[in-house]
mmCIF file of C-alpha atoms in Angstrom:
data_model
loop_
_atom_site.group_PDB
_atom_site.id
_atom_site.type_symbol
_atom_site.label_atom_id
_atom_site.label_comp_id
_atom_site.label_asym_id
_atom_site.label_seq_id
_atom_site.Cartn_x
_atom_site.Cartn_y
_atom_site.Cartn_z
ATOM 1 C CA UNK A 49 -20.783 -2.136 18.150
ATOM 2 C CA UNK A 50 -19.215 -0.608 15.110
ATOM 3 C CA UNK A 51 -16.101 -2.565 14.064
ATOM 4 C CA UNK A 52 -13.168 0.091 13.835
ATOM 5 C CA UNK A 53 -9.915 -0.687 11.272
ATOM 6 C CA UNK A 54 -6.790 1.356 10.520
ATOM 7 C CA UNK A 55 -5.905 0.797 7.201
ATOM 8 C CA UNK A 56 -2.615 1.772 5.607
ATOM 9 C CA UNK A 57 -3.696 3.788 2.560
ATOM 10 C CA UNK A 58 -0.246 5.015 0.138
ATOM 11 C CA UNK A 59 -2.455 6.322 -2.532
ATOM 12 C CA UNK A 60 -1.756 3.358 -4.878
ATOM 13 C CA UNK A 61 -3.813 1.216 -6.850
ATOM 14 C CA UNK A 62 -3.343 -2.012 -4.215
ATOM 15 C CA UNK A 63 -3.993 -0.164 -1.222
ATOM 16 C CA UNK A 64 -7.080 1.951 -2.422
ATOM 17 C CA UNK A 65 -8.608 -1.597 -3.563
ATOM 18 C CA UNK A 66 -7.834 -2.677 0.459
ATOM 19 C CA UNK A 67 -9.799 0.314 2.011
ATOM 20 C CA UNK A 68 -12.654 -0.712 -0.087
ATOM 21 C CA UNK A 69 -13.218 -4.388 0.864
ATOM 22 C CA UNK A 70 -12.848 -3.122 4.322
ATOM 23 C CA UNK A 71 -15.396 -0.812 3.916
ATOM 24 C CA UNK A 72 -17.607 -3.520 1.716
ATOM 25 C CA UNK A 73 -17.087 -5.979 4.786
ATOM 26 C CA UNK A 74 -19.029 -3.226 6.735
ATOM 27 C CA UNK A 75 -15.496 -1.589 8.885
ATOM 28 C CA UNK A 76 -15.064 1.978 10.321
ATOM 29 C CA UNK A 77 -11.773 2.803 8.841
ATOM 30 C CA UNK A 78 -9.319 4.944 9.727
ATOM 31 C CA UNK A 79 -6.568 5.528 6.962
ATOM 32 C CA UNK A 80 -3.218 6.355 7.418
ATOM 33 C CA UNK A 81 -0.275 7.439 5.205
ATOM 34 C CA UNK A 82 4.079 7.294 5.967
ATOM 35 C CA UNK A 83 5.612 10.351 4.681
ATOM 36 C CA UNK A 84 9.170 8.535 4.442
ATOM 37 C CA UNK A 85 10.825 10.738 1.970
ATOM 38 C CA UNK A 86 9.933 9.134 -0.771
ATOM 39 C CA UNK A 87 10.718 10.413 -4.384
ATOM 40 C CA UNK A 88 7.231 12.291 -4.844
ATOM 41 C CA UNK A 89 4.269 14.003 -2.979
ATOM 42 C CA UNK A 90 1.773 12.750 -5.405
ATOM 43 C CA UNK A 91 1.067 9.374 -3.735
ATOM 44 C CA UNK A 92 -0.174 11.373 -0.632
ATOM 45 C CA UNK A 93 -1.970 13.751 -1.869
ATOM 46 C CA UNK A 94 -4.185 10.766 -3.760
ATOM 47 C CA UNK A 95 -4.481 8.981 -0.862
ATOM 48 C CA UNK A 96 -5.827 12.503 1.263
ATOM 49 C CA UNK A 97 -8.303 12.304 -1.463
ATOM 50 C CA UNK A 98 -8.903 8.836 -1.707
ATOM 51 C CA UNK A 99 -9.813 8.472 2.023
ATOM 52 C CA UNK A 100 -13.197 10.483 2.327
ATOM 53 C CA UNK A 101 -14.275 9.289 -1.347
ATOM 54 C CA UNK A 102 -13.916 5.582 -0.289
ATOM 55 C CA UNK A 103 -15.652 6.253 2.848
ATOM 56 C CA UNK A 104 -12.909 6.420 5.517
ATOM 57 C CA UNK A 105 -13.840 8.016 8.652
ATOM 58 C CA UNK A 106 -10.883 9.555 8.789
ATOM 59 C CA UNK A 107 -7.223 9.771 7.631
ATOM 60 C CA UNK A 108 -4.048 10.300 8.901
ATOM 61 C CA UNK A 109 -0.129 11.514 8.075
ATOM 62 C CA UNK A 110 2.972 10.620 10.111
ATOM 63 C CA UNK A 111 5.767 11.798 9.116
ATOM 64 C CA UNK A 112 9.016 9.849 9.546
ATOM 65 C CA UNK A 113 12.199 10.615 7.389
ATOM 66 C CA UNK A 114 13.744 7.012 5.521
ATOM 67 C CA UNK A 115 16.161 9.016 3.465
ATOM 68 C CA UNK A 116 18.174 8.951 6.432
ATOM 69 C CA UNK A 117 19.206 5.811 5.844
ATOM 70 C CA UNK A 118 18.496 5.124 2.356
ATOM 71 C CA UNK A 119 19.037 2.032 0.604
ATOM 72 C CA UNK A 120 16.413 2.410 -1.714
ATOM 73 C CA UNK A 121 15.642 3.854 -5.283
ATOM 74 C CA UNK A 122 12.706 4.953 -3.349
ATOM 75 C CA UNK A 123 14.660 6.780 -0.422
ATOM 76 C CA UNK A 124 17.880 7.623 -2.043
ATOM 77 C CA UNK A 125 18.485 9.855 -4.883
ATOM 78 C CA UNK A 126 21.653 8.770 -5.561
ATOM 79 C CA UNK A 127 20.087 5.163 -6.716
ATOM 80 C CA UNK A 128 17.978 5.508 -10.113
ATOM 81 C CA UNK A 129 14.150 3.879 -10.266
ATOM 82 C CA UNK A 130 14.880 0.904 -12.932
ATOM 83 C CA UNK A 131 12.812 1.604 -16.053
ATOM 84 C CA UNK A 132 13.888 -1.595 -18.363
ATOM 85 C CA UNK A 133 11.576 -4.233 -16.507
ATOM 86 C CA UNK A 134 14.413 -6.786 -15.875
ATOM 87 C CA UNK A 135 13.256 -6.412 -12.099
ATOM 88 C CA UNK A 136 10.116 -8.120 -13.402
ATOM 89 C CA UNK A 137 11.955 -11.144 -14.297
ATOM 90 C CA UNK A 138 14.474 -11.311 -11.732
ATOM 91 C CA UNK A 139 12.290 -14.066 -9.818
ATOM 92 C CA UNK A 140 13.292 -14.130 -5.675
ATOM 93 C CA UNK A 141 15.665 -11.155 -6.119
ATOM 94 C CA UNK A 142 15.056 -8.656 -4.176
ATOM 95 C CA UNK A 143 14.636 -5.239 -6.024
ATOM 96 C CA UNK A 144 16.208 -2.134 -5.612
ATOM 97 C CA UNK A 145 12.931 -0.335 -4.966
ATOM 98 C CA UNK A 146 12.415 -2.309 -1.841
ATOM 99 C CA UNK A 147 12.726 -0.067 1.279
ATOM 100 C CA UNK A 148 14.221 -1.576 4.853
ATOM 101 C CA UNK A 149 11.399 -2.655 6.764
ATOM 102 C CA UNK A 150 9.120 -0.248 5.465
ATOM 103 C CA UNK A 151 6.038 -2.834 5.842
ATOM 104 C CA UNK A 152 7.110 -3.596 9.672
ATOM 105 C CA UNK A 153 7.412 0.150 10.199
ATOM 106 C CA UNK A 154 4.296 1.163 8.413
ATOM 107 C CA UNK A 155 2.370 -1.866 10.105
ATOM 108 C CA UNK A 156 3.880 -1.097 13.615
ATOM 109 C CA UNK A 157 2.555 2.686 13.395
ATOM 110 C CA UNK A 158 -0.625 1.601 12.489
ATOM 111 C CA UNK A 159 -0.781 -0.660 15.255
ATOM 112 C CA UNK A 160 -0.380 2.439 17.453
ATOM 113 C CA UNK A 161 -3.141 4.338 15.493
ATOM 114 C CA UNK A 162 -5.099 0.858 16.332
ATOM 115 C CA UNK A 163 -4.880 1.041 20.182
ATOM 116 C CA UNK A 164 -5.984 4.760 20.447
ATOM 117 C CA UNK A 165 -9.346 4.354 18.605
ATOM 118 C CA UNK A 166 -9.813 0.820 20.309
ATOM 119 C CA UNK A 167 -9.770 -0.958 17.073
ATOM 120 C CA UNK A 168 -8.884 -4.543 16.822
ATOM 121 C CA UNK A 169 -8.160 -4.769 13.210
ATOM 122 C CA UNK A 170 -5.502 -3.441 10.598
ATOM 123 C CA UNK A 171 -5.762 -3.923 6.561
ATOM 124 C CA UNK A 172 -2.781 -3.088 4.231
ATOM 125 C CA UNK A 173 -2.199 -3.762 0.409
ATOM 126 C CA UNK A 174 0.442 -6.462 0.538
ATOM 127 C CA UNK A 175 0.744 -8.904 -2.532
ATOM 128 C CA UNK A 176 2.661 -11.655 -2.925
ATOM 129 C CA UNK A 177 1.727 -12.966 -6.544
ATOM 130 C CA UNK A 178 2.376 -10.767 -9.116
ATOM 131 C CA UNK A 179 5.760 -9.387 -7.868
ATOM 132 C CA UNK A 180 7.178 -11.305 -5.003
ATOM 133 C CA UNK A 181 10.473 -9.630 -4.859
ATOM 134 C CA UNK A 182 9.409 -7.637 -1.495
ATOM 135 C CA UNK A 183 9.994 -10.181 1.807
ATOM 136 C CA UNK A 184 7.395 -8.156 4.018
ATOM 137 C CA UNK A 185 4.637 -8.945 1.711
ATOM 138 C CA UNK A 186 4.743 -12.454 2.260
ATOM 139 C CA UNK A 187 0.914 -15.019 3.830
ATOM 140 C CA UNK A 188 4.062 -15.771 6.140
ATOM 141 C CA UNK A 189 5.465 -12.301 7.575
ATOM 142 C CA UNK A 190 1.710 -11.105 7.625
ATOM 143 C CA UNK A 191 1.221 -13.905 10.474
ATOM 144 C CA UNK A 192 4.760 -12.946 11.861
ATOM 145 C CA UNK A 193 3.320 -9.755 12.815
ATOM 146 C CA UNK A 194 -0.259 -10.166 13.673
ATOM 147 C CA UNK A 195 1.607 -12.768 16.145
ATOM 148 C CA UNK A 196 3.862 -10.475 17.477
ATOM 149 C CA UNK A 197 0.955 -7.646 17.932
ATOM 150 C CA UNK A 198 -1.159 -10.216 19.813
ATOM 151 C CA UNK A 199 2.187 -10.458 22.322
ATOM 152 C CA UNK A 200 2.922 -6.614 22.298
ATOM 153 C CA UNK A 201 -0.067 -4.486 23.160
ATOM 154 C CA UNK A 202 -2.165 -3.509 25.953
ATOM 155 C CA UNK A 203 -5.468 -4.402 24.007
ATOM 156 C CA UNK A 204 -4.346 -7.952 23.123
ATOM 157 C CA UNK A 205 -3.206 -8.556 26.614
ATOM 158 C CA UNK A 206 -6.384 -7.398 28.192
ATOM 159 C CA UNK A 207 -8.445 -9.741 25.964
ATOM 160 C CA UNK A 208 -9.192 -7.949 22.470
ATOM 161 C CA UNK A 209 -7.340 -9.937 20.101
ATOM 162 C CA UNK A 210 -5.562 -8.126 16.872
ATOM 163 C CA UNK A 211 -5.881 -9.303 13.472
ATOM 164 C CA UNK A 212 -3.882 -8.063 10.371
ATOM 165 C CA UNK A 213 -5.754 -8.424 7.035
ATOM 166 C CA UNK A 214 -4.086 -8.821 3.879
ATOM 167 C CA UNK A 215 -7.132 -9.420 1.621
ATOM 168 C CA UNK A 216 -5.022 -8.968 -1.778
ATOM 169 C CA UNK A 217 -1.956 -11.175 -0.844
ATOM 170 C CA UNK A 218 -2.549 -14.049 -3.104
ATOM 171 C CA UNK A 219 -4.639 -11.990 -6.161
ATOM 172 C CA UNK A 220 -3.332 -11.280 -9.152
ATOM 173 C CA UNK A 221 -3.121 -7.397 -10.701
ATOM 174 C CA UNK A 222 -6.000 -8.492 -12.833
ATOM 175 C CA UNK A 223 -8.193 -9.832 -10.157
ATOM 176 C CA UNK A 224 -7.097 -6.809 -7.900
ATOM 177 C CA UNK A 225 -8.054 -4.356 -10.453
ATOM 178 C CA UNK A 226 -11.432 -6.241 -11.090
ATOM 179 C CA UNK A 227 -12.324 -6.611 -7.341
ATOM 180 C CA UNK A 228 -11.749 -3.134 -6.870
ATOM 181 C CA UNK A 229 -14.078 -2.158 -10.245
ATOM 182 C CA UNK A 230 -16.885 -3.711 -8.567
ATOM 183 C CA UNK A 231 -16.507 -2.173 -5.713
ATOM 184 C CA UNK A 232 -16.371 1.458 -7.418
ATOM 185 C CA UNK A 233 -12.777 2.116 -6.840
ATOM 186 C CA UNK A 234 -11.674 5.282 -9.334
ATOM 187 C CA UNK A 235 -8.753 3.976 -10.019
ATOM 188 C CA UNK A 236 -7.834 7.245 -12.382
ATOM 189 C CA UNK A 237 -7.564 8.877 -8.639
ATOM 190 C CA UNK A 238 -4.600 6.297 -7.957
ATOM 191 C CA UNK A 239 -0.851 6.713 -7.861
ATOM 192 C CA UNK A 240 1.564 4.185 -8.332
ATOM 193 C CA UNK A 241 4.146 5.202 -10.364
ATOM 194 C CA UNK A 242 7.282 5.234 -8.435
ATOM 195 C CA UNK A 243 8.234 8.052 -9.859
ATOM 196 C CA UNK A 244 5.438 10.653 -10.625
ATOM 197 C CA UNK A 245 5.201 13.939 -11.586
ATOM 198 C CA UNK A 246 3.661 16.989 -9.459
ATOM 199 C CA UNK A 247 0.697 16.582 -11.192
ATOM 200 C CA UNK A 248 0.316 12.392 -10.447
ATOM 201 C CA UNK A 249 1.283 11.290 -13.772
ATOM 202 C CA UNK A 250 3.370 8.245 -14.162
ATOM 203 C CA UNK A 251 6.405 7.705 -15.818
ATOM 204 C CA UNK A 252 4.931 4.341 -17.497
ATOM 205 C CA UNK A 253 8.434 2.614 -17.538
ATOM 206 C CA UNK A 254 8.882 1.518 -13.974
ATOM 207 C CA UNK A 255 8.193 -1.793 -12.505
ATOM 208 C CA UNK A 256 5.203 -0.397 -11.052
ATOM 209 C CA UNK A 257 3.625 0.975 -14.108
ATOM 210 C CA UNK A 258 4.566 -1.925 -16.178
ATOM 211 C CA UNK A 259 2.751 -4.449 -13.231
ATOM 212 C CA UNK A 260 -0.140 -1.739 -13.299
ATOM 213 C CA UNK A 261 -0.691 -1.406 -16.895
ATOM 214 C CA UNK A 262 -0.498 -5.450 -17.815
ATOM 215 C CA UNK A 263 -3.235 -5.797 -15.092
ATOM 216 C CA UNK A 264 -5.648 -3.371 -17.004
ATOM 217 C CA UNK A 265 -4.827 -5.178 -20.265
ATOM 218 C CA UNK A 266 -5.729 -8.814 -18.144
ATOM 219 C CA UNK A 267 -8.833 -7.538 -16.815
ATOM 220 C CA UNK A 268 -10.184 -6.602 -19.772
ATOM 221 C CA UNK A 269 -10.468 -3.074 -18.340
ATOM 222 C CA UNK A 270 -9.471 0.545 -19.671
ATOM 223 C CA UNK A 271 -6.235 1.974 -18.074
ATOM 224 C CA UNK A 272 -7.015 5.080 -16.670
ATOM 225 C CA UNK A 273 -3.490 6.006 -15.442
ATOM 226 C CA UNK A 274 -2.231 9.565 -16.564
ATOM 227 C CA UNK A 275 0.865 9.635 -18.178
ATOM 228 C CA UNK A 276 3.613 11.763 -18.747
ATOM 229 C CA UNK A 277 4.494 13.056 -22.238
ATOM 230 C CA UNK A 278 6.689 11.419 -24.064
ATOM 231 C CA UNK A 279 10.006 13.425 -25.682
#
């Protein structure tokens, strides 16, 4: 029988690089997006594209409004994206771009998506080594949940045990960005910028883009990013 996955596909560069293992390690996926509110459209609109090149079978939107509660550059507008890198250095401190529960939420919808198509596995992009500010990207809250999913749902009740895959948790940028070379991922198609332009192009000052472009430089690889003009 065809294995069946759902994996949580933003449009980044992390998450892209997770649909294509799973695909590589032979999975029907099933992608799907949170539209939270968050500052731009441009990370969904790569990952609508994303999904069919990378071989998803097929991809999903819910929509679920964060800026309701805010507490994140990401969420409120009020809060500014930081753009001087100290974030980068900040070690344990949890950033401002972090959003409440986001990962949980995210991981609990696709866990949903999971039981309707009878698939026993979920994959998201969750990294622990190259910016371990974020709590719910942690080897330990990954087990949390696939624990708590193996307690909660019909499926893993009746016998069909879940598993959460984090296949990126403990890589690098550099060794992300190289895995997903090999596997073809067109990574000028990717989004991570937290905040973009219309058009996809990154700011190239945020945490994000700073973690993104140092891992092209370390893997020895061209960064095909698009950036916004400079003033």
């Amino acid at each position: 029988m065809t294995r069946r996955a759902v994996v949580l596909l933003s449009g980044g560069l992390d998450s892209a690089t997770v649909l294509a293992i799973a695909r590589q390690d032979g999975y029907e996926c099933h992608t799907l997006s949170l539209d939270y509110g968050q500052r731009h459209r441009s990370e969904l609109e790569a990952a609508a594209a994303l999904s069919p090149l990378l071989g998803a079978a097929s991809h999903s939107v819910v929509k679920l409004d964060l800026t309701l509660f805010g507490g994140s550059a990401l969420t409120d507008a009020a809060l500014a994206v930081p753009t001087d890198g100290a974030a980068l250095d900040a070690g344990d401190t949890i950033p401002i771009t972090y959003v409440p529960a986001r990962n949980t939420i995210m991981l609990s919808l696709a866990l949903a998506r999971a039981e309707t198509l009878n698939a026993n596995d979920l994959f998201f992009g969750a990294n622990a080594v190259d910016y371990s500010g974020y709590p719910d990207c942690r080897p330990e809250y990954v087990a949390a949940f696939e624990a708590m999913a193996n307690l909660a749902t019909r499926a893993a009740v009746e016998g069909a045990r879940l598993t959460v895959h984090a296949p990126i948790i403990q890589l690098s940028k550099a060794q992300i960005i190289a895995r997903g070379h090999a596997l073809g991922v067109d990574y000028g198609r990717t989004v991570s910028c937290y905040q973009a332009d219309a058009a996809g192009r990154a700011c190239g000052l945020c945490d994000s883009c700073r973690l993104r472009r140092a891992g092209f430089e370390a893997a020895g690889l061209p960064d095909p990013t698009r950036y916004q003009p400079r003033a």
